[in-house]
């Protein structure tokens, strides 16, 4: 039996660190973790976690130093265009946006013709400018990009935006969104078949966790003459389970619904006679 392990990279600090460890934990993978460690092994899955500097991860994937990584899609667009996205993870959502001083002359991308843009994403920005026929000078900054307009270094910036609070604090406003991003599971292009098979095992677990996070288990009671109306409303995995209640003429229906449509569906269910609606979180969903 092979003793090989998948090597997965996650940020050693920053916004993806906690969420990356959480999804591995939710997959049932126990990691002997320490924040100051360079790497840690899983006790119950052939996996080794490597804590790396965010900007180095795409190169490590390309070189096969690590087999997988949990990384922001925006960084792959900037530094790892040829790296495969194995699974979108749905957390750490953000956007890469053009921003400029509030009330200033920069109101659109075209207004930056002949102007200066500060950014940590020069490849992404240059491609976007070229595509839109805008000629601007780029200042590459690794750090606090948002201060550049205030100190006269640039007329606008392109940076990651989540809540927008950092822009607000620096008297900046979004002008245009260049790229939407989220955390992804990315794979090295040089994995062999054995490592790909291990990756499939991990991907199966991750998908089960993500499906559960996006869904809710719903139980409700309804008069029998309303069951068909309710079934038409419920977007279940296949069809809801219908069980007779002790009270004659009534049944209990069990199904799964998407959490994003939860309140809309609940309102419809109530309008056609559903009662005693119980909603439960789901730990895992295995197909």
mmCIF file of C-alpha atoms in Angstrom:
data_model
loop_
_atom_site.group_PDB
_atom_site.id
_atom_site.type_symbol
_atom_site.label_atom_id
_atom_site.label_comp_id
_atom_site.label_asym_id
_atom_site.label_seq_id
_atom_site.Cartn_x
_atom_site.Cartn_y
_atom_site.Cartn_z
ATOM 1 C CA UNK A 1 0.000 0.000 0.000
ATOM 2 C CA UNK A 2 1.353 3.423 -0.959
ATOM 3 C CA UNK A 3 2.340 5.897 1.748
ATOM 4 C CA UNK A 4 2.155 8.916 -0.567
ATOM 5 C CA UNK A 5 0.356 12.017 0.602
ATOM 6 C CA UNK A 6 -1.248 14.941 -1.152
ATOM 7 C CA UNK A 7 0.503 18.203 -0.402
ATOM 8 C CA UNK A 8 -1.983 21.075 -0.137
ATOM 9 C CA UNK A 9 -0.976 24.709 0.267
ATOM 10 C CA UNK A 10 -2.984 27.259 2.213
ATOM 11 C CA UNK A 11 -2.164 30.819 3.202
ATOM 12 C CA UNK A 12 -0.065 30.966 6.349
ATOM 13 C CA UNK A 13 -1.979 34.115 7.303
ATOM 14 C CA UNK A 14 -4.685 36.336 5.878
ATOM 15 C CA UNK A 15 -8.332 36.098 5.005
ATOM 16 C CA UNK A 16 -8.257 32.541 3.613
ATOM 17 C CA UNK A 17 -6.410 30.900 6.502
ATOM 18 C CA UNK A 18 -9.274 30.134 8.891
ATOM 19 C CA UNK A 19 -11.804 29.229 6.188
ATOM 20 C CA UNK A 20 -9.327 26.873 4.520
ATOM 21 C CA UNK A 21 -8.729 24.965 7.750
ATOM 22 C CA UNK A 22 -12.456 24.924 8.459
ATOM 23 C CA UNK A 23 -13.407 23.237 5.193
ATOM 24 C CA UNK A 24 -10.755 20.564 5.713
ATOM 25 C CA UNK A 25 -12.083 19.986 9.226
ATOM 26 C CA UNK A 26 -15.651 19.767 7.900
ATOM 27 C CA UNK A 27 -14.376 17.113 5.483
ATOM 28 C CA UNK A 28 -13.481 15.020 8.524
ATOM 29 C CA UNK A 29 -9.746 15.623 8.165
ATOM 30 C CA UNK A 30 -7.907 16.041 11.482
ATOM 31 C CA UNK A 31 -4.788 18.181 11.180
ATOM 32 C CA UNK A 32 -2.061 18.537 13.791
ATOM 33 C CA UNK A 33 -2.060 22.253 13.291
ATOM 34 C CA UNK A 34 0.098 25.038 14.626
ATOM 35 C CA UNK A 35 0.028 28.586 13.277
ATOM 36 C CA UNK A 36 3.813 28.940 13.263
ATOM 37 C CA UNK A 37 4.427 25.607 11.551
ATOM 38 C CA UNK A 38 5.565 25.403 7.941
ATOM 39 C CA UNK A 39 3.648 22.147 7.454
ATOM 40 C CA UNK A 40 1.354 19.757 9.294
ATOM 41 C CA UNK A 41 0.115 16.246 8.570
ATOM 42 C CA UNK A 42 -3.434 14.927 8.728
ATOM 43 C CA UNK A 43 -3.977 12.018 11.125
ATOM 44 C CA UNK A 44 -6.777 10.317 9.174
ATOM 45 C CA UNK A 45 -6.253 11.196 5.496
ATOM 46 C CA UNK A 46 -3.164 11.040 3.226
ATOM 47 C CA UNK A 47 -2.698 14.801 3.281
ATOM 48 C CA UNK A 48 0.029 17.210 4.286
ATOM 49 C CA UNK A 49 -0.805 20.892 4.735
ATOM 50 C CA UNK A 50 1.840 23.459 3.839
ATOM 51 C CA UNK A 51 1.450 27.021 5.120
ATOM 52 C CA UNK A 52 2.864 29.318 2.467
ATOM 53 C CA UNK A 53 2.996 32.970 1.509
ATOM 54 C CA UNK A 54 -0.014 33.690 -0.666
ATOM 55 C CA UNK A 55 1.878 35.163 -3.619
ATOM 56 C CA UNK A 56 4.214 32.143 -3.847
ATOM 57 C CA UNK A 57 1.501 29.492 -4.135
ATOM 58 C CA UNK A 58 0.851 29.663 -7.930
ATOM 59 C CA UNK A 59 4.537 29.040 -8.672
ATOM 60 C CA UNK A 60 4.669 26.131 -6.231
ATOM 61 C CA UNK A 61 1.655 24.614 -7.981
ATOM 62 C CA UNK A 62 3.225 25.023 -11.404
ATOM 63 C CA UNK A 63 6.480 23.447 -10.224
ATOM 64 C CA UNK A 64 4.764 20.542 -8.450
ATOM 65 C CA UNK A 65 6.150 21.523 -5.035
ATOM 66 C CA UNK A 66 2.523 21.254 -3.866
ATOM 67 C CA UNK A 67 -0.233 19.235 -5.495
ATOM 68 C CA UNK A 68 -3.223 21.338 -4.445
ATOM 69 C CA UNK A 69 -3.947 24.758 -3.011
ATOM 70 C CA UNK A 70 -6.852 26.658 -1.539
ATOM 71 C CA UNK A 71 -6.321 30.053 -3.102
ATOM 72 C CA UNK A 72 -8.188 33.126 -4.291
ATOM 73 C CA UNK A 73 -9.240 32.911 -7.925
ATOM 74 C CA UNK A 74 -7.947 36.472 -8.393
ATOM 75 C CA UNK A 75 -4.400 35.291 -7.657
ATOM 76 C CA UNK A 76 -4.663 32.518 -10.244
ATOM 77 C CA UNK A 77 -5.807 35.044 -12.838
ATOM 78 C CA UNK A 78 -2.802 37.200 -11.966
ATOM 79 C CA UNK A 79 -0.093 34.548 -11.613
ATOM 80 C CA UNK A 80 -1.389 31.136 -12.630
ATOM 81 C CA UNK A 81 -3.555 31.235 -15.756
ATOM 82 C CA UNK A 82 -2.598 27.655 -16.718
ATOM 83 C CA UNK A 83 -3.469 26.155 -13.329
ATOM 84 C CA UNK A 84 -6.673 24.107 -13.211
ATOM 85 C CA UNK A 85 -9.525 25.080 -10.911
ATOM 86 C CA UNK A 86 -10.762 21.778 -9.484
ATOM 87 C CA UNK A 87 -13.599 23.128 -7.336
ATOM 88 C CA UNK A 88 -15.071 26.515 -6.496
ATOM 89 C CA UNK A 89 -15.415 26.754 -2.727
ATOM 90 C CA UNK A 90 -17.932 29.568 -2.308
ATOM 91 C CA UNK A 91 -16.210 31.465 0.512
ATOM 92 C CA UNK A 92 -13.929 34.513 0.671
ATOM 93 C CA UNK A 93 -15.842 36.138 -2.162
ATOM 94 C CA UNK A 94 -14.494 39.484 -3.317
ATOM 95 C CA UNK A 95 -13.945 41.538 -6.435
ATOM 96 C CA UNK A 96 -10.962 43.171 -8.060
ATOM 97 C CA UNK A 97 -12.111 46.717 -8.710
ATOM 98 C CA UNK A 98 -10.952 50.044 -10.044
ATOM 99 C CA UNK A 99 -11.361 52.777 -7.443
ATOM 100 C CA UNK A 100 -10.671 56.515 -7.422
ATOM 101 C CA UNK A 101 -11.094 59.496 -5.058
ATOM 102 C CA UNK A 102 -14.705 60.377 -4.298
ATOM 103 C CA UNK A 103 -16.053 63.300 -6.267
ATOM 104 C CA UNK A 104 -12.958 63.410 -8.472
ATOM 105 C CA UNK A 105 -12.539 63.394 -12.225
ATOM 106 C CA UNK A 106 -12.195 59.615 -12.545
ATOM 107 C CA UNK A 107 -15.747 58.417 -13.133
ATOM 108 C CA UNK A 108 -15.097 55.603 -15.596
ATOM 109 C CA UNK A 109 -12.287 53.432 -16.922
ATOM 110 C CA UNK A 110 -11.884 55.689 -19.955
ATOM 111 C CA UNK A 111 -11.064 58.614 -17.647
ATOM 112 C CA UNK A 112 -7.786 56.870 -16.776
ATOM 113 C CA UNK A 113 -6.367 57.290 -20.277
ATOM 114 C CA UNK A 114 -2.908 58.795 -19.772
ATOM 115 C CA UNK A 115 -3.247 58.585 -15.988
ATOM 116 C CA UNK A 116 -1.521 56.480 -13.302
ATOM 117 C CA UNK A 117 -2.943 53.368 -11.637
ATOM 118 C CA UNK A 118 -1.473 51.762 -8.515
ATOM 119 C CA UNK A 119 -2.071 48.023 -8.113
ATOM 120 C CA UNK A 120 -0.769 44.694 -6.870
ATOM 121 C CA UNK A 121 -2.303 42.994 -9.920
ATOM 122 C CA UNK A 122 -0.353 44.367 -12.915
ATOM 123 C CA UNK A 123 -1.031 41.433 -15.261
ATOM 124 C CA UNK A 124 -4.778 41.480 -14.596
ATOM 125 C CA UNK A 125 -4.978 45.254 -14.957
ATOM 126 C CA UNK A 126 -2.850 45.427 -18.113
ATOM 127 C CA UNK A 127 -4.948 42.791 -19.849
ATOM 128 C CA UNK A 128 -8.143 44.622 -18.865
ATOM 129 C CA UNK A 129 -6.799 47.980 -20.041
ATOM 130 C CA UNK A 130 -5.631 46.524 -23.346
ATOM 131 C CA UNK A 131 -9.001 44.863 -23.908
ATOM 132 C CA UNK A 132 -10.755 48.183 -23.372
ATOM 133 C CA UNK A 133 -8.300 50.332 -25.312
ATOM 134 C CA UNK A 134 -7.112 52.354 -22.333
ATOM 135 C CA UNK A 135 -3.483 53.496 -22.080
ATOM 136 C CA UNK A 136 -2.492 54.096 -18.449
ATOM 137 C CA UNK A 137 0.768 53.922 -16.502
ATOM 138 C CA UNK A 138 0.927 51.178 -13.841
ATOM 139 C CA UNK A 139 2.651 51.554 -10.477
ATOM 140 C CA UNK A 140 3.161 48.130 -8.880
ATOM 141 C CA UNK A 141 2.695 48.250 -5.103
ATOM 142 C CA UNK A 142 2.878 45.285 -2.731
ATOM 143 C CA UNK A 143 1.058 46.561 0.295
ATOM 144 C CA UNK A 144 -1.381 49.333 1.055
ATOM 145 C CA UNK A 145 -2.462 50.258 -2.462
ATOM 146 C CA UNK A 146 -5.358 52.396 -1.267
ATOM 147 C CA UNK A 147 -3.082 55.198 0.025
ATOM 148 C CA UNK A 148 -1.575 55.859 -3.425
ATOM 149 C CA UNK A 149 -4.069 58.528 -4.597
ATOM 150 C CA UNK A 150 -3.854 60.362 -1.258
ATOM 151 C CA UNK A 151 -0.068 60.764 -1.515
ATOM 152 C CA UNK A 152 -0.121 61.717 -5.194
ATOM 153 C CA UNK A 153 1.392 58.472 -6.448
ATOM 154 C CA UNK A 154 -1.563 57.517 -8.654
ATOM 155 C CA UNK A 155 -4.873 58.813 -9.965
ATOM 156 C CA UNK A 156 -6.666 55.546 -9.226
ATOM 157 C CA UNK A 157 -6.088 52.056 -7.879
ATOM 158 C CA UNK A 158 -7.063 48.489 -8.687
ATOM 159 C CA UNK A 159 -7.332 46.278 -5.631
ATOM 160 C CA UNK A 160 -9.392 43.598 -3.884
ATOM 161 C CA UNK A 161 -12.675 44.842 -2.454
ATOM 162 C CA UNK A 162 -14.807 42.868 0.000
ATOM 163 C CA UNK A 163 -16.944 45.121 2.169
ATOM 164 C CA UNK A 164 -15.653 48.408 0.772
ATOM 165 C CA UNK A 165 -14.753 49.715 4.237
ATOM 166 C CA UNK A 166 -11.069 50.230 3.373
ATOM 167 C CA UNK A 167 -12.008 52.305 0.338
ATOM 168 C CA UNK A 168 -14.399 54.361 2.462
ATOM 169 C CA UNK A 169 -11.720 55.065 5.076
ATOM 170 C CA UNK A 170 -9.408 56.352 2.333
ATOM 171 C CA UNK A 171 -12.071 58.515 0.647
ATOM 172 C CA UNK A 172 -12.193 56.243 -2.405
ATOM 173 C CA UNK A 173 -15.127 54.793 -4.322
ATOM 174 C CA UNK A 174 -15.481 51.924 -6.759
ATOM 175 C CA UNK A 175 -15.593 52.950 -10.383
ATOM 176 C CA UNK A 176 -15.650 49.583 -12.160
ATOM 177 C CA UNK A 177 -15.397 45.895 -11.300
ATOM 178 C CA UNK A 178 -12.681 44.094 -13.238
ATOM 179 C CA UNK A 179 -13.009 40.589 -11.825
ATOM 180 C CA UNK A 180 -15.231 38.600 -9.443
ATOM 181 C CA UNK A 181 -13.343 36.151 -7.249
ATOM 182 C CA UNK A 182 -13.794 33.457 -4.591
ATOM 183 C CA UNK A 183 -11.697 30.773 -2.944
ATOM 184 C CA UNK A 184 -10.993 27.780 -5.186
ATOM 185 C CA UNK A 185 -9.296 24.416 -4.931
ATOM 186 C CA UNK A 186 -6.552 24.478 -7.554
ATOM 187 C CA UNK A 187 -4.415 21.604 -8.809
ATOM 188 C CA UNK A 188 -0.845 21.265 -10.019
ATOM 189 C CA UNK A 189 -0.480 20.480 -13.739
ATOM 190 C CA UNK A 190 2.202 17.861 -12.964
ATOM 191 C CA UNK A 191 0.254 15.485 -10.702
ATOM 192 C CA UNK A 192 0.524 11.790 -11.575
ATOM 193 C CA UNK A 193 -2.384 9.325 -11.630
ATOM 194 C CA UNK A 194 -1.944 8.248 -8.011
ATOM 195 C CA UNK A 195 -2.130 11.835 -6.759
ATOM 196 C CA UNK A 196 -5.092 12.549 -9.035
ATOM 197 C CA UNK A 197 -6.924 9.588 -7.476
ATOM 198 C CA UNK A 198 -6.282 10.992 -3.992
ATOM 199 C CA UNK A 199 -7.488 14.381 -5.223
ATOM 200 C CA UNK A 200 -10.765 12.807 -6.359
ATOM 201 C CA UNK A 201 -11.278 11.404 -2.852
ATOM 202 C CA UNK A 202 -10.735 14.848 -1.339
ATOM 203 C CA UNK A 203 -12.941 16.533 -3.950
ATOM 204 C CA UNK A 204 -15.774 14.112 -3.146
ATOM 205 C CA UNK A 205 -15.635 15.124 0.510
ATOM 206 C CA UNK A 206 -15.454 18.831 -0.308
ATOM 207 C CA UNK A 207 -18.474 18.626 -2.604
ATOM 208 C CA UNK A 208 -20.460 16.859 0.115
ATOM 209 C CA UNK A 209 -19.631 19.672 2.531
ATOM 210 C CA UNK A 210 -20.427 22.442 0.025
ATOM 211 C CA UNK A 211 -23.755 20.845 -0.960
ATOM 212 C CA UNK A 212 -24.710 20.703 2.715
ATOM 213 C CA UNK A 213 -23.728 24.328 3.327
ATOM 214 C CA UNK A 214 -25.977 25.446 0.474
ATOM 215 C CA UNK A 215 -29.006 23.388 1.537
ATOM 216 C CA UNK A 216 -31.556 23.031 4.323
ATOM 217 C CA UNK A 217 -33.605 20.017 5.344
ATOM 218 C CA UNK A 218 -37.298 20.872 5.574
ATOM 219 C CA UNK A 219 -40.083 18.956 7.340
ATOM 220 C CA UNK A 220 -43.682 20.134 7.221
ATOM 221 C CA UNK A 221 -47.226 18.958 7.797
ATOM 222 C CA UNK A 222 -50.033 19.412 5.281
ATOM 223 C CA UNK A 223 -53.583 18.213 4.546
ATOM 224 C CA UNK A 224 -53.566 15.445 1.957
ATOM 225 C CA UNK A 225 -55.575 17.466 -0.548
ATOM 226 C CA UNK A 226 -52.742 20.068 -0.620
ATOM 227 C CA UNK A 227 -49.847 17.660 -1.143
ATOM 228 C CA UNK A 228 -49.669 17.998 -4.932
ATOM 229 C CA UNK A 229 -49.701 21.809 -4.663
ATOM 230 C CA UNK A 230 -46.818 21.616 -2.177
ATOM 231 C CA UNK A 231 -44.818 19.153 -4.276
ATOM 232 C CA UNK A 232 -45.003 21.559 -7.216
ATOM 233 C CA UNK A 233 -43.381 24.243 -5.035
ATOM 234 C CA UNK A 234 -40.641 22.094 -3.524
ATOM 235 C CA UNK A 235 -37.452 21.869 -5.614
ATOM 236 C CA UNK A 236 -36.260 18.681 -3.923
ATOM 237 C CA UNK A 237 -33.314 16.525 -4.910
ATOM 238 C CA UNK A 238 -35.776 14.186 -6.632
ATOM 239 C CA UNK A 239 -39.151 14.254 -4.922
ATOM 240 C CA UNK A 240 -40.135 14.826 -1.299
ATOM 241 C CA UNK A 241 -40.747 11.988 1.125
ATOM 242 C CA UNK A 242 -44.438 11.819 2.104
ATOM 243 C CA UNK A 243 -45.403 10.007 5.318
ATOM 244 C CA UNK A 244 -48.916 9.691 6.791
ATOM 245 C CA UNK A 245 -49.541 11.305 10.175
ATOM 246 C CA UNK A 246 -51.555 9.773 13.009
ATOM 247 C CA UNK A 247 -54.230 12.399 12.353
ATOM 248 C CA UNK A 248 -56.334 11.186 9.450
ATOM 249 C CA UNK A 249 -56.176 13.291 6.289
ATOM 250 C CA UNK A 250 -52.740 14.749 7.079
ATOM 251 C CA UNK A 251 -49.193 13.877 5.989
ATOM 252 C CA UNK A 252 -45.630 14.919 6.742
ATOM 253 C CA UNK A 253 -43.374 15.943 3.861
ATOM 254 C CA UNK A 254 -39.567 15.870 4.032
ATOM 255 C CA UNK A 255 -37.263 17.470 1.449
ATOM 256 C CA UNK A 256 -34.146 19.556 0.839
ATOM 257 C CA UNK A 257 -34.176 23.140 -0.447
ATOM 258 C CA UNK A 258 -31.494 25.635 -1.407
ATOM 259 C CA UNK A 259 -30.864 28.095 1.418
ATOM 260 C CA UNK A 260 -30.749 31.047 -1.002
ATOM 261 C CA UNK A 261 -34.409 30.427 -1.931
ATOM 262 C CA UNK A 262 -35.473 29.498 1.582
ATOM 263 C CA UNK A 263 -37.776 32.379 2.556
ATOM 264 C CA UNK A 264 -39.368 32.622 -0.866
ATOM 265 C CA UNK A 265 -40.244 28.918 -0.775
ATOM 266 C CA UNK A 266 -41.456 29.016 2.846
ATOM 267 C CA UNK A 267 -43.855 31.854 2.010
ATOM 268 C CA UNK A 268 -45.262 29.832 -0.891
ATOM 269 C CA UNK A 269 -45.622 26.710 1.249
ATOM 270 C CA UNK A 270 -47.579 28.588 3.903
ATOM 271 C CA UNK A 271 -49.856 30.091 1.272
ATOM 272 C CA UNK A 272 -50.979 26.621 0.094
ATOM 273 C CA UNK A 273 -51.603 25.171 3.550
ATOM 274 C CA UNK A 274 -48.283 23.886 4.935
ATOM 275 C CA UNK A 275 -48.048 23.947 8.740
ATOM 276 C CA UNK A 276 -45.507 23.080 11.424
ATOM 277 C CA UNK A 277 -42.566 23.828 9.132
ATOM 278 C CA UNK A 278 -39.262 22.681 10.630
ATOM 279 C CA UNK A 279 -35.943 23.666 9.031
ATOM 280 C CA UNK A 280 -32.650 21.956 9.922
ATOM 281 C CA UNK A 281 -29.034 22.499 8.822
ATOM 282 C CA UNK A 282 -27.347 19.619 7.009
ATOM 283 C CA UNK A 283 -23.893 18.415 7.986
ATOM 284 C CA UNK A 284 -23.066 16.487 4.807
ATOM 285 C CA UNK A 285 -24.832 15.641 1.528
ATOM 286 C CA UNK A 286 -23.460 12.615 -0.289
ATOM 287 C CA UNK A 287 -24.635 11.774 -3.806
#
